[in-house]
PDB file of C-alpha atoms and ligand atoms in Angstrom:
ATOM      1  CA  MET A   1      18.834  -3.415 -24.815  1.00 94.00           C
ATOM      2  CA  ILE A   2      19.116  -5.490 -21.687  1.00 96.00           C
ATOM      3  CA  ASP A   3      22.951  -4.466 -20.619  1.00 97.00           C
ATOM      4  CA  SER A   4      21.280  -1.410 -21.128  1.00 98.00           C
ATOM      5  CA  ILE A   5      18.454  -2.403 -18.440  1.00 98.00           C
ATOM      6  CA  LEU A   6      20.970  -3.566 -16.067  1.00 98.00           C
ATOM      7  CA  ALA A   7      23.103  -1.095 -16.496  1.00 97.00           C
ATOM      8  CA  ALA A   8      20.200   0.983 -14.923  1.00 97.00           C
ATOM      9  CA  LEU A   9      19.948  -0.765 -11.500  1.00 98.00           C
ATOM     10  CA  PRO A  10      21.763  -0.795  -9.000  1.00 97.00           C
ATOM     11  CA  GLY A  11      24.756  -3.914  -8.928  1.00 96.00           C
ATOM     12  CA  ASP A  12      23.418  -5.739  -5.768  1.00 97.00           C
ATOM     13  CA  PHE A  13      19.725  -5.408  -7.187  1.00 98.00           C
ATOM     14  CA  PRO A  14      17.689  -8.441  -5.831  1.00 98.00           C
ATOM     15  CA  TRP A  15      15.999  -9.591  -9.130  1.00 98.00           C
ATOM     16  CA  GLN A  16      18.625  -8.771 -11.470  1.00 97.00           C
ATOM     17  CA  ASN A  17      19.213 -12.574 -11.905  1.00 98.00           C
ATOM     18  CA  GLN A  18      15.113 -12.722 -13.110  1.00 98.00           C
ATOM     19  CA  ILE A  19      14.872 -10.180 -15.808  1.00 98.00           C
ATOM     20  CA  HIS A  20      13.779 -11.689 -18.537  1.00 98.00           C
ATOM     21  CA  TRP A  21      13.625  -9.486 -22.164  1.00 98.00           C
ATOM     22  CA  PHE A  22      12.468 -11.056 -25.490  1.00 98.00           C
ATOM     23  CA  ASP A  23      12.507  -9.666 -28.947  1.00 98.00           C
ATOM     24  CA  THR A  24       9.058 -10.737 -29.580  1.00 98.00           C
ATOM     25  CA  ILE A  25       6.190 -12.224 -27.062  1.00 98.00           C
ATOM     26  CA  ASP A  26       2.971 -13.303 -27.377  1.00 98.00           C
ATOM     27  CA  SER A  27       1.895 -11.457 -24.091  1.00 99.00           C
ATOM     28  CA  THR A  28       4.321 -10.860 -21.424  1.00 99.00           C
ATOM     29  CA  ASN A  29       1.534 -11.531 -18.895  1.00 98.00           C
ATOM     30  CA  THR A  30       0.567 -14.994 -20.606  1.00 98.00           C
ATOM     31  CA  ARG A  31       4.152 -15.958 -20.167  1.00 98.00           C
ATOM     32  CA  ALA A  32       4.380 -14.909 -16.593  1.00 98.00           C
ATOM     33  CA  LYS A  33       1.954 -16.782 -15.754  1.00 98.00           C
ATOM     34  CA  ALA A  34       3.309 -19.886 -17.600  1.00 98.00           C
ATOM     35  CA  MET A  35       6.264 -19.355 -16.624  1.00 98.00           C
ATOM     36  CA  ALA A  36       4.800 -18.983 -12.550  1.00 98.00           C
ATOM     37  CA  ARG A  37       3.373 -22.350 -13.360  1.00 97.00           C
ATOM     38  CA  GLN A  38       7.024 -23.946 -14.140  1.00 98.00           C
ATOM     39  CA  GLY A  39       7.633 -22.590 -10.558  1.00 98.00           C
ATOM     40  CA  ALA A  40       9.481 -18.982 -11.692  1.00 98.00           C
ATOM     41  CA  PRO A  41      10.388 -17.278  -8.509  1.00 98.00           C
ATOM     42  CA  HIS A  42       8.892 -14.080  -7.122  1.00 98.00           C
ATOM     43  CA  GLY A  43      10.137 -10.953  -8.769  1.00 98.00           C
ATOM     44  CA  THR A  44      10.309 -12.760 -11.993  1.00 99.00           C
ATOM     45  CA  ILE A  45      10.503  -9.887 -14.753  1.00 98.00           C
ATOM     46  CA  LEU A  46       9.755 -10.157 -18.065  1.00 99.00           C
ATOM     47  CA  ILE A  47      10.593  -7.166 -20.468  1.00 98.00           C
ATOM     48  CA  ALA A  48       9.654  -7.287 -24.498  1.00 98.00           C
ATOM     49  CA  ASP A  49      10.334  -5.082 -26.833  1.00 98.00           C
ATOM     50  CA  ARG A  50       7.029  -5.998 -29.010  1.00 98.00           C
ATOM     51  CA  GLN A  51       4.034  -8.389 -28.325  1.00 98.00           C
ATOM     52  CA  THR A  52       1.409 -10.126 -31.162  1.00 98.00           C
ATOM     53  CA  GLY A  53      -1.013 -10.234 -28.191  1.00 98.00           C
ATOM     54  CA  GLY A  54      -0.715  -7.686 -25.819  1.00 98.00           C
ATOM     55  CA  ARG A  55      -3.958  -8.046 -23.457  1.00 98.00           C
ATOM     56  CA  GLY A  56      -5.652  -4.780 -21.994  1.00 97.00           C
ATOM     57  CA  ARG A  57      -8.431  -4.598 -19.102  1.00 94.00           C
ATOM     58  CA  LEU A  58     -11.978  -6.163 -20.257  1.00 90.00           C
ATOM     59  CA  GLY A  59     -10.760  -8.517 -22.723  1.00 93.00           C
ATOM     60  CA  ARG A  60      -9.033  -5.464 -24.851  1.00 95.00           C
ATOM     61  CA  GLY A  61      -5.883  -5.930 -26.610  1.00 97.00           C
ATOM     62  CA  PHE A  62      -3.130  -3.750 -26.445  1.00 98.00           C
ATOM     63  CA  HIS A  63      -1.045  -2.224 -29.142  1.00 97.00           C
ATOM     64  CA  SER A  64       2.363  -3.096 -28.664  1.00 98.00           C
ATOM     65  CA  PRO A  65       4.799  -2.380 -31.712  1.00 98.00           C
ATOM     66  CA  ALA A  66       8.497  -3.182 -32.019  1.00 98.00           C
ATOM     67  CA  GLY A  67      10.757  -0.201 -30.549  1.00 98.00           C
ATOM     68  CA  MET A  68       7.959   2.203 -29.357  1.00 98.00           C
ATOM     69  CA  GLY A  69       7.479   1.341 -26.106  1.00 98.00           C
ATOM     70  CA  ILE A  70       8.085  -0.963 -22.730  1.00 98.00           C
ATOM     71  CA  TYR A  71       5.760  -3.458 -22.417  1.00 98.00           C
ATOM     72  CA  MET A  72       6.586  -5.367 -18.905  1.00 99.00           C
ATOM     73  CA  SER A  73       5.429  -7.630 -16.551  1.00 99.00           C
ATOM     74  CA  VAL A  74       6.536  -8.889 -12.749  1.00 99.00           C
ATOM     75  CA  LEU A  75       5.346 -11.989 -11.034  1.00 98.00           C
ATOM     76  CA  LEU A  76       4.670 -11.621  -7.419  1.00 98.00           C
ATOM     77  CA  ARG A  77       4.202 -14.922  -5.189  1.00 98.00           C
ATOM     78  CA  PRO A  78       2.763 -13.214  -1.970  1.00 95.00           C
ATOM     79  CA  GLN A  79       1.090 -16.137  -0.133  1.00 90.00           C
ATOM     80  CA  CYS A  80      -1.621 -14.001   1.155  1.00 96.00           C
ATOM     81  CA  PRO A  81      -5.813 -14.937   0.724  1.00 96.00           C
ATOM     82  CA  PRO A  82      -6.382 -12.238  -2.945  1.00 96.00           C
ATOM     83  CA  GLU A  83      -8.578 -10.039  -0.604  1.00 96.00           C
ATOM     84  CA  ALA A  84      -5.540  -8.735   0.909  1.00 97.00           C
ATOM     85  CA  LEU A  85      -4.485  -7.704  -2.804  1.00 97.00           C
ATOM     86  CA  MET A  86      -7.339  -5.812  -3.850  1.00 97.00           C
ATOM     87  CA  HIS A  87      -4.762  -2.266  -4.141  1.00 97.00           C
ATOM     88  CA  LEU A  88      -1.927  -4.148  -5.994  1.00 98.00           C
ATOM     89  CA  THR A  89      -3.090  -2.356  -9.299  1.00 98.00           C
ATOM     90  CA  CYS A  90      -3.346   1.046  -7.271  1.00 98.00           C
ATOM     91  CA  ALA A  91      -0.124   0.280  -6.082  1.00 98.00           C
ATOM     92  CA  ALA A  92       1.413  -0.346  -9.896  1.00 98.00           C
ATOM     93  CA  ALA A  93      -0.006   2.757 -10.986  1.00 98.00           C
ATOM     94  CA  VAL A  94       1.467   4.925  -8.467  1.00 98.00           C
ATOM     95  CA  SER A  95       5.041   3.289  -8.471  1.00 98.00           C
ATOM     96  CA  MET A  96       4.780   3.567 -12.709  1.00 98.00           C
ATOM     97  CA  CYS A  97       3.664   7.179 -12.066  1.00 98.00           C
ATOM     98  CA  ASP A  98       7.269   7.239  -9.418  1.00 98.00           C
ATOM     99  CA  ALA A  99       9.099   5.777 -12.240  1.00 98.00           C
ATOM    100  CA  VAL A 100       7.806   8.466 -15.495  1.00 98.00           C
ATOM    101  CA  GLU A 101       8.272  10.926 -13.346  1.00 98.00           C
ATOM    102  CA  GLU A 102      11.497  10.816 -11.993  1.00 98.00           C
ATOM    103  CA  VAL A 103      12.985   9.395 -15.918  1.00 98.00           C
ATOM    104  CA  THR A 104      11.491  12.380 -16.998  1.00 98.00           C
ATOM    105  CA  GLY A 105       9.994  15.105 -15.380  1.00 98.00           C
ATOM    106  CA  ILE A 106       6.774  14.665 -15.785  1.00 98.00           C
ATOM    107  CA  ARG A 107       3.935  13.236 -13.115  1.00 98.00           C
ATOM    108  CA  PRO A 108       0.921  11.299 -14.747  1.00 98.00           C
ATOM    109  CA  GLY A 109      -2.331  11.166 -13.283  1.00 98.00           C
ATOM    110  CA  ILE A 110      -4.230   7.961 -13.016  1.00 98.00           C
ATOM    111  CA  LYS A 111      -7.784   7.366 -14.501  1.00 97.00           C
ATOM    112  CA  TRP A 112      -9.273   5.017 -12.428  1.00 97.00           C
ATOM    113  CA  SER A 113      -8.687   2.417 -12.091  1.00 95.00           C
ATOM    114  CA  ASN A 114      -5.761   1.280 -14.493  1.00 96.00           C
ATOM    115  CA  ASP A 115      -5.058   3.844 -16.774  1.00 97.00           C
ATOM    116  CA  LEU A 116      -1.957   6.346 -16.366  1.00 98.00           C
ATOM    117  CA  VAL A 117      -2.819  10.045 -18.361  1.00 98.00           C
ATOM    118  CA  ILE A 118      -1.369  12.616 -19.610  1.00 98.00           C
ATOM    119  CA  GLY A 119      -3.679  15.465 -20.031  1.00 96.00           C
ATOM    120  CA  HIS A 120      -6.811  13.866 -21.554  1.00 92.00           C
ATOM    121  CA  ARG A 121      -4.966  10.925 -23.588  1.00 96.00           C
ATOM    122  CA  LYS A 122      -3.681   7.631 -22.486  1.00 97.00           C
ATOM    123  CA  LEU A 123      -0.025   6.796 -22.141  1.00 98.00           C
ATOM    124  CA  ALA A 124      -0.046   3.561 -20.136  1.00 98.00           C
ATOM    125  CA  GLY A 125      -2.396   0.761 -18.847  1.00 98.00           C
ATOM    126  CA  ILE A 126      -2.273  -2.373 -16.524  1.00 98.00           C
ATOM    127  CA  LEU A 127      -3.393  -5.440 -16.183  1.00 98.00           C
ATOM    128  CA  THR A 128      -3.301  -7.075 -13.092  1.00 98.00           C
ATOM    129  CA  GLU A 129      -3.839 -11.072 -13.248  1.00 98.00           C
ATOM    130  CA  LEU A 130      -4.025 -13.005 -10.208  1.00 97.00           C
ATOM    131  CA  THR A 131      -3.820 -16.854  -9.865  1.00 96.00           C
ATOM    132  CA  LEU A 132      -5.162 -18.962  -6.983  1.00 96.00           C
ATOM    133  CA  GLY A 133      -3.481 -22.400  -6.116  1.00 92.00           C
ATOM    134  CA  SER A 134      -5.108 -25.353  -6.676  1.00 86.00           C
ATOM    135  CA  HIS A 135      -6.466 -26.408  -3.233  1.00 83.00           C
ATOM    136  CA  SER A 136      -6.345 -23.375  -1.071  1.00 83.00           C
ATOM    137  CA  GLU A 137      -7.529 -19.845  -1.049  1.00 92.00           C
ATOM    138  CA  ARG A 138      -4.280 -17.864  -1.736  1.00 96.00           C
ATOM    139  CA  VAL A 139      -2.342 -16.221  -4.564  1.00 97.00           C
ATOM    140  CA  ASP A 140      -0.351 -18.713  -6.166  1.00 96.00           C
ATOM    141  CA  ALA A 141       1.033 -15.686  -8.818  1.00 98.00           C
ATOM    142  CA  ALA A 142      -0.002 -12.240  -9.133  1.00 98.00           C
ATOM    143  CA  VAL A 143       0.915 -10.546 -12.128  1.00 98.00           C
ATOM    144  CA  VAL A 144       1.067  -7.016 -13.096  1.00 99.00           C
ATOM    145  CA  GLY A 145       1.313  -6.042 -16.967  1.00 98.00           C
ATOM    146  CA  ILE A 146       2.571  -2.734 -17.368  1.00 99.00           C
ATOM    147  CA  GLY A 147       2.410  -0.995 -21.028  1.00 98.00           C
ATOM    148  CA  ILE A 148       3.694   2.320 -21.473  1.00 98.00           C
ATOM    149  CA  ASN A 149       3.835   4.127 -25.110  1.00 98.00           C
ATOM    150  CA  CYS A 150       7.109   5.914 -25.334  1.00 98.00           C
ATOM    151  CA  CYS A 151       8.322   6.926 -28.805  1.00 98.00           C
ATOM    152  CA  GLN A 152       5.294   7.320 -30.421  1.00 98.00           C
ATOM    153  CA  ALA A 153       4.125   9.904 -32.837  1.00 98.00           C
ATOM    154  CA  VAL A 154       0.797  10.732 -33.309  1.00 97.00           C
ATOM    155  CA  SER A 155       0.535   8.694 -37.090  1.00 97.00           C
ATOM    156  CA  ASP A 156       1.880   5.602 -35.106  1.00 97.00           C
ATOM    157  CA  PHE A 157      -1.067   4.735 -33.206  1.00 97.00           C
ATOM    158  CA  PRO A 158      -3.978   2.786 -34.749  1.00 97.00           C
ATOM    159  CA  PRO A 159      -6.566   5.106 -36.231  1.00 97.00           C
ATOM    160  CA  GLU A 160      -9.644   4.189 -33.915  1.00 95.00           C
ATOM    161  CA  ILE A 161      -7.130   4.968 -30.716  1.00 96.00           C
ATOM    162  CA  ARG A 162      -5.473   7.751 -32.216  1.00 96.00           C
ATOM    163  CA  ASP A 163      -7.098  10.715 -30.881  1.00 95.00           C
ATOM    164  CA  MET A 164      -6.923   9.194 -27.206  1.00 95.00           C
ATOM    165  CA  ALA A 165      -3.430   7.666 -26.837  1.00 97.00           C
ATOM    166  CA  CYS A 166       0.149   9.668 -25.946  1.00 98.00           C
ATOM    167  CA  SER A 167       3.609   8.882 -25.880  1.00 98.00           C
ATOM    168  CA  LEU A 168       6.175  10.059 -23.542  1.00 98.00           C
ATOM    169  CA  GLU A 169       7.826  11.636 -26.849  1.00 98.00           C
ATOM    170  CA  MET A 170       4.853  13.190 -27.790  1.00 98.00           C
ATOM    171  CA  ALA A 171       4.543  15.267 -24.162  1.00 98.00           C
ATOM    172  CA  LEU A 172       8.296  15.694 -23.712  1.00 98.00           C
ATOM    173  CA  GLY A 173       9.052  17.114 -27.223  1.00 98.00           C
ATOM    174  CA  SER A 174      12.388  14.750 -27.040  1.00 97.00           C
ATOM    175  CA  PRO A 175      13.813  11.388 -27.085  1.00 97.00           C
ATOM    176  CA  VAL A 176      13.020   9.352 -24.135  1.00 97.00           C
ATOM    177  CA  GLU A 177      15.906   6.111 -23.026  1.00 97.00           C
ATOM    178  CA  ARG A 178      13.382   3.336 -22.875  1.00 98.00           C
ATOM    179  CA  ALA A 179      16.388   1.576 -20.642  1.00 98.00           C
ATOM    180  CA  ALA A 180      16.593   4.125 -17.958  1.00 98.00           C
ATOM    181  CA  LEU A 181      12.505   4.282 -18.074  1.00 98.00           C
ATOM    182  CA  ALA A 182      12.352   0.326 -18.125  1.00 98.00           C
ATOM    183  CA  GLY A 183      15.838   0.174 -15.176  1.00 98.00           C
ATOM    184  CA  ALA A 184      13.308   3.001 -13.106  1.00 98.00           C
ATOM    185  CA  MET A 185      10.012   0.965 -13.437  1.00 98.00           C
ATOM    186  CA  ILE A 186      11.988  -2.398 -12.175  1.00 98.00           C
ATOM    187  CA  ARG A 187      13.565  -0.113  -8.901  1.00 98.00           C
ATOM    188  CA  HIS A 188       9.808   1.322  -8.463  1.00 98.00           C
ATOM    189  CA  LEU A 189       8.595  -2.357  -8.969  1.00 98.00           C
ATOM    190  CA  TYR A 190      10.402  -3.685  -6.129  1.00 98.00           C
ATOM    191  CA  ARG A 191       9.634  -0.819  -3.874  1.00 98.00           C
ATOM    192  CA  MET A 192       6.190  -1.304  -4.447  1.00 98.00           C
ATOM    193  CA  ASP A 193       6.354  -4.984  -3.567  1.00 98.00           C
ATOM    194  CA  ASN A 194       7.825  -4.304   0.042  1.00 98.00           C
ATOM    195  CA  ALA A 195       5.668  -1.047   0.422  1.00 98.00           C
ATOM    196  CA  LEU A 196       2.428  -3.583   0.033  1.00 98.00           C
ATOM    197  CA  PRO A 197       1.664  -4.604   3.565  1.00 97.00           C
ATOM    198  CA  GLN A 198       1.116  -0.345   3.915  1.00 98.00           C
ATOM    199  CA  ARG A 199      -2.107  -0.118   2.130  1.00 98.00           C
ATOM    200  CA  GLU A 200      -3.839   3.392   3.531  1.00 98.00           C
ATOM    201  CA  GLN A 201      -0.462   5.189   2.611  1.00 98.00           C
ATOM    202  CA  ILE A 202      -0.419   3.703  -0.872  1.00 98.00           C
ATOM    203  CA  LEU A 203      -4.156   4.664  -1.111  1.00 98.00           C
ATOM    204  CA  THR A 204      -3.748   8.192   0.119  1.00 98.00           C
ATOM    205  CA  ARG A 205      -0.874   8.417  -2.659  1.00 98.00           C
ATOM    206  CA  TYR A 206      -3.259   6.995  -5.464  1.00 98.00           C
ATOM    207  CA  ARG A 207      -6.288   9.851  -4.413  1.00 98.00           C
ATOM    208  CA  ARG A 208      -3.501  12.542  -5.095  1.00 98.00           C
ATOM    209  CA  ASP A 209      -2.899  11.125  -8.692  1.00 98.00           C
ATOM    210  CA  CYS A 210      -6.093  10.210  -9.944  1.00 98.00           C
ATOM    211  CA  VAL A 211      -7.717  12.247 -11.898  1.00 97.00           C
ATOM    212  CA  THR A 212     -11.038  10.844 -11.979  1.00 97.00           C
ATOM    213  CA  LEU A 213     -12.047  12.167  -8.269  1.00 98.00           C
ATOM    214  CA  GLY A 214     -14.545  14.593  -8.333  1.00 98.00           C
ATOM    215  CA  GLN A 215     -15.606  14.387 -11.887  1.00 97.00           C
ATOM    216  CA  GLU A 216     -19.025  13.238 -13.358  1.00 97.00           C
ATOM    217  CA  ILE A 217     -18.947  10.179 -15.052  1.00 96.00           C
ATOM    218  CA  SER A 218     -20.328   7.093 -16.790  1.00 96.00           C
ATOM    219  CA  ILE A 219     -19.813   3.392 -15.976  1.00 95.00           C
ATOM    220  CA  ALA A 220     -20.355   0.958 -18.550  1.00 93.00           C
ATOM    221  CA  GLN A 221     -20.992  -2.468 -17.296  1.00 89.00           C
ATOM    222  CA  PRO A 222     -22.756  -5.360 -19.269  1.00 88.00           C
ATOM    223  CA  GLY A 223     -26.130  -4.190 -20.311  1.00 91.00           C
ATOM    224  CA  LEU A 224     -25.978  -0.567 -18.246  1.00 90.00           C
ATOM    225  CA  VAL A 225     -24.233   2.372 -18.305  1.00 94.00           C
ATOM    226  CA  ARG A 226     -25.005   4.218 -15.484  1.00 95.00           C
ATOM    227  CA  HIS A 227     -23.530   8.535 -14.490  1.00 96.00           C
ATOM    228  CA  GLY A 228     -22.622   9.868 -11.040  1.00 98.00           C
ATOM    229  CA  THR A 229     -20.187  11.659  -9.913  1.00 98.00           C
ATOM    230  CA  ALA A 230     -16.353  10.048  -8.681  1.00 98.00           C
ATOM    231  CA  LEU A 231     -15.956  10.926  -4.367  1.00 98.00           C
ATOM    232  CA  ASP A 232     -13.662   8.985  -3.497  1.00 98.00           C
ATOM    233  CA  VAL A 233     -11.524   5.491  -3.903  1.00 98.00           C
ATOM    234  CA  ASP A 234     -12.030   2.949  -0.436  1.00 98.00           C
ATOM    235  CA  GLY A 235      -9.671   1.125   1.177  1.00 96.00           C
ATOM    236  CA  ASN A 236      -9.883  -1.812  -1.932  1.00 95.00           C
ATOM    237  CA  GLY A 237      -9.099   0.441  -4.902  1.00 97.00           C
ATOM    238  CA  ALA A 238     -12.679   0.589  -5.618  1.00 97.00           C
ATOM    239  CA  LEU A 239     -14.345   3.778  -7.264  1.00 98.00           C
ATOM    240  CA  LEU A 240     -16.956   5.342  -4.773  1.00 98.00           C
ATOM    241  CA  VAL A 241     -19.788   6.835  -7.153  1.00 98.00           C
ATOM    242  CA  ARG A 242     -22.457   9.148  -5.795  1.00 98.00           C
ATOM    243  CA  LEU A 243     -25.287   8.123  -8.508  1.00 97.00           C
ATOM    244  CA  PRO A 244     -28.205  10.658  -9.428  1.00 97.00           C
ATOM    245  CA  ASP A 245     -30.681   9.388  -6.678  1.00 97.00           C
ATOM    246  CA  GLY A 246     -28.329   9.837  -3.675  1.00 98.00           C
ATOM    247  CA  GLN A 247     -26.926   6.750  -3.038  1.00 98.00           C
ATOM    248  CA  VAL A 248     -23.078   5.855  -3.179  1.00 98.00           C
ATOM    249  CA  GLU A 249     -22.112   2.746  -4.714  1.00 97.00           C
ATOM    250  CA  ALA A 250     -18.508   1.125  -4.555  1.00 97.00           C
ATOM    251  CA  VAL A 251     -17.541   0.261  -8.189  1.00 96.00           C
ATOM    252  CA  ASN A 252     -15.088  -3.079  -8.688  1.00 93.00           C
ATOM    253  CA  SER A 253     -15.580  -3.438 -12.472  1.00 86.00           C
ATOM    254  CA  GLY A 254     -16.279  -1.919 -15.839  1.00 83.00           C
ATOM    255  CA  GLU A 255     -15.443   0.692 -18.196  1.00 89.00           C
ATOM    256  CA  VAL A 256     -15.534   4.365 -16.518  1.00 93.00           C
ATOM    257  CA  SER A 257     -15.225   7.330 -18.858  1.00 93.00           C
ATOM    258  CA  ILE A 258     -14.687  10.571 -17.540  1.00 93.00           C
ATOM    259  CA  ARG A 259     -17.224  13.780 -18.739  1.00 83.00           C
ATOM    260  CA  GLY A 260     -15.168  15.589 -21.315  1.00 72.00           C
ATOM    261  CA  MET A 261     -12.562  12.867 -21.888  1.00 71.00           C
ATOM    262  CA  TYR A 262     -11.854  10.411 -24.413  1.00 60.00           C
ATOM    263  CA  GLY A 263     -14.865  11.246 -26.269  1.00 53.00           C
ATOM    264  CA  TYR A 264     -17.904  11.296 -23.399  1.00 53.00           C
ATOM    265  CA  LEU A 265     -19.657  14.453 -24.130  1.00 48.00           C
TER     266      LEU A 265
HETATM  267  C1  BTN B 301      -5.050  -1.866 -20.134  1.00 58.82           C
HETATM  268  O1  BTN B 301      -4.730  -0.444 -20.853  1.00 58.82           O
HETATM  269  O2  BTN B 301      -6.555  -1.929 -20.030  1.00 58.82           O
HETATM  270  C2  BTN B 301      -3.847  -2.404 -19.816  1.00 58.82           C
HETATM  271  C3  BTN B 301      -2.548  -2.513 -20.637  1.00 58.82           C
HETATM  272  C4  BTN B 301      -1.939  -3.362 -20.136  1.00 58.82           C
HETATM  273  C5  BTN B 301      -0.683  -3.973 -21.145  1.00 58.82           C
HETATM  274  C6  BTN B 301       0.562  -4.207 -20.580  1.00 58.82           C
HETATM  275  S1  BTN B 301       1.910  -4.604 -21.759  1.00 58.82           S
HETATM  276  C7  BTN B 301       2.533  -5.727 -20.783  1.00 58.82           C
HETATM  277  C8  BTN B 301       1.549  -6.954 -20.155  1.00 58.82           C
HETATM  278  N1  BTN B 301       1.077  -8.163 -21.446  1.00 58.82           N
HETATM  279  C9  BTN B 301       0.064  -7.735 -21.751  1.00 58.82           C
HETATM  280  O3  BTN B 301       0.119  -8.738 -22.662  1.00 58.82           O
HETATM  281  N2  BTN B 301      -0.566  -6.856 -21.128  1.00 58.82           N
HETATM  282  C10 BTN B 301       0.157  -6.093 -20.401  1.00 58.82           C
END
């Protein structure tokens, strides 16, 4: 598999000697953070065929069976304060839409903040984790992990997510070449890394892909579920929501559900 992935990259690709393939791993994000502590360089990429402890946002797991998906993390060492990376997950989401579109012709939507969706079903998730340097306010490591469902049929998903998840093969009705997609993901992540300073351009593209905007949503935060209308995404990637009392609030965290999607009726 690694040979096919490398074949999908240009011969002089700057990160090509830093791509690590694993048949089985606990979590590519967890391993990328461990490699960062041991001094792994900017642009280290980890890809796994299977994860035994794939992780998602809000402490959830990410189902990562062998032969079905792409589970990838990129380690960035941007040496900047964390505030300068508030749009990193948005940038990764747009670049993953670009990669999927390039290989399949289908452009997924983005459900704020970190899910790629096709129709009403989740295709992929992104988990971004920042580690600060021990004696500084600067980011020592930024790990962006992406899991994309490629080859699953409906029955391959666990019952609890069967009605909400989809794969590229389900959407296309034909097989997907995982190595070609992994190669495109790596190329688009490299391009994203170079484009990170262009925050407004990235967010303009994110807003275009974001299916949450204009929708009636619910926001679940610890001990509190509220309803509102998703208006916009601000310059930090936060979701601007109009609440029933007319106030507009910037939401940074929590579970946002869209009315009519994934069981919010
Ligand atoms: C989510 O759905 O909330 C995010 C899912 C992110 C899953 C990817 S798979 C590769 C990387 N390793 C992990 O453990 N998680 C991310």
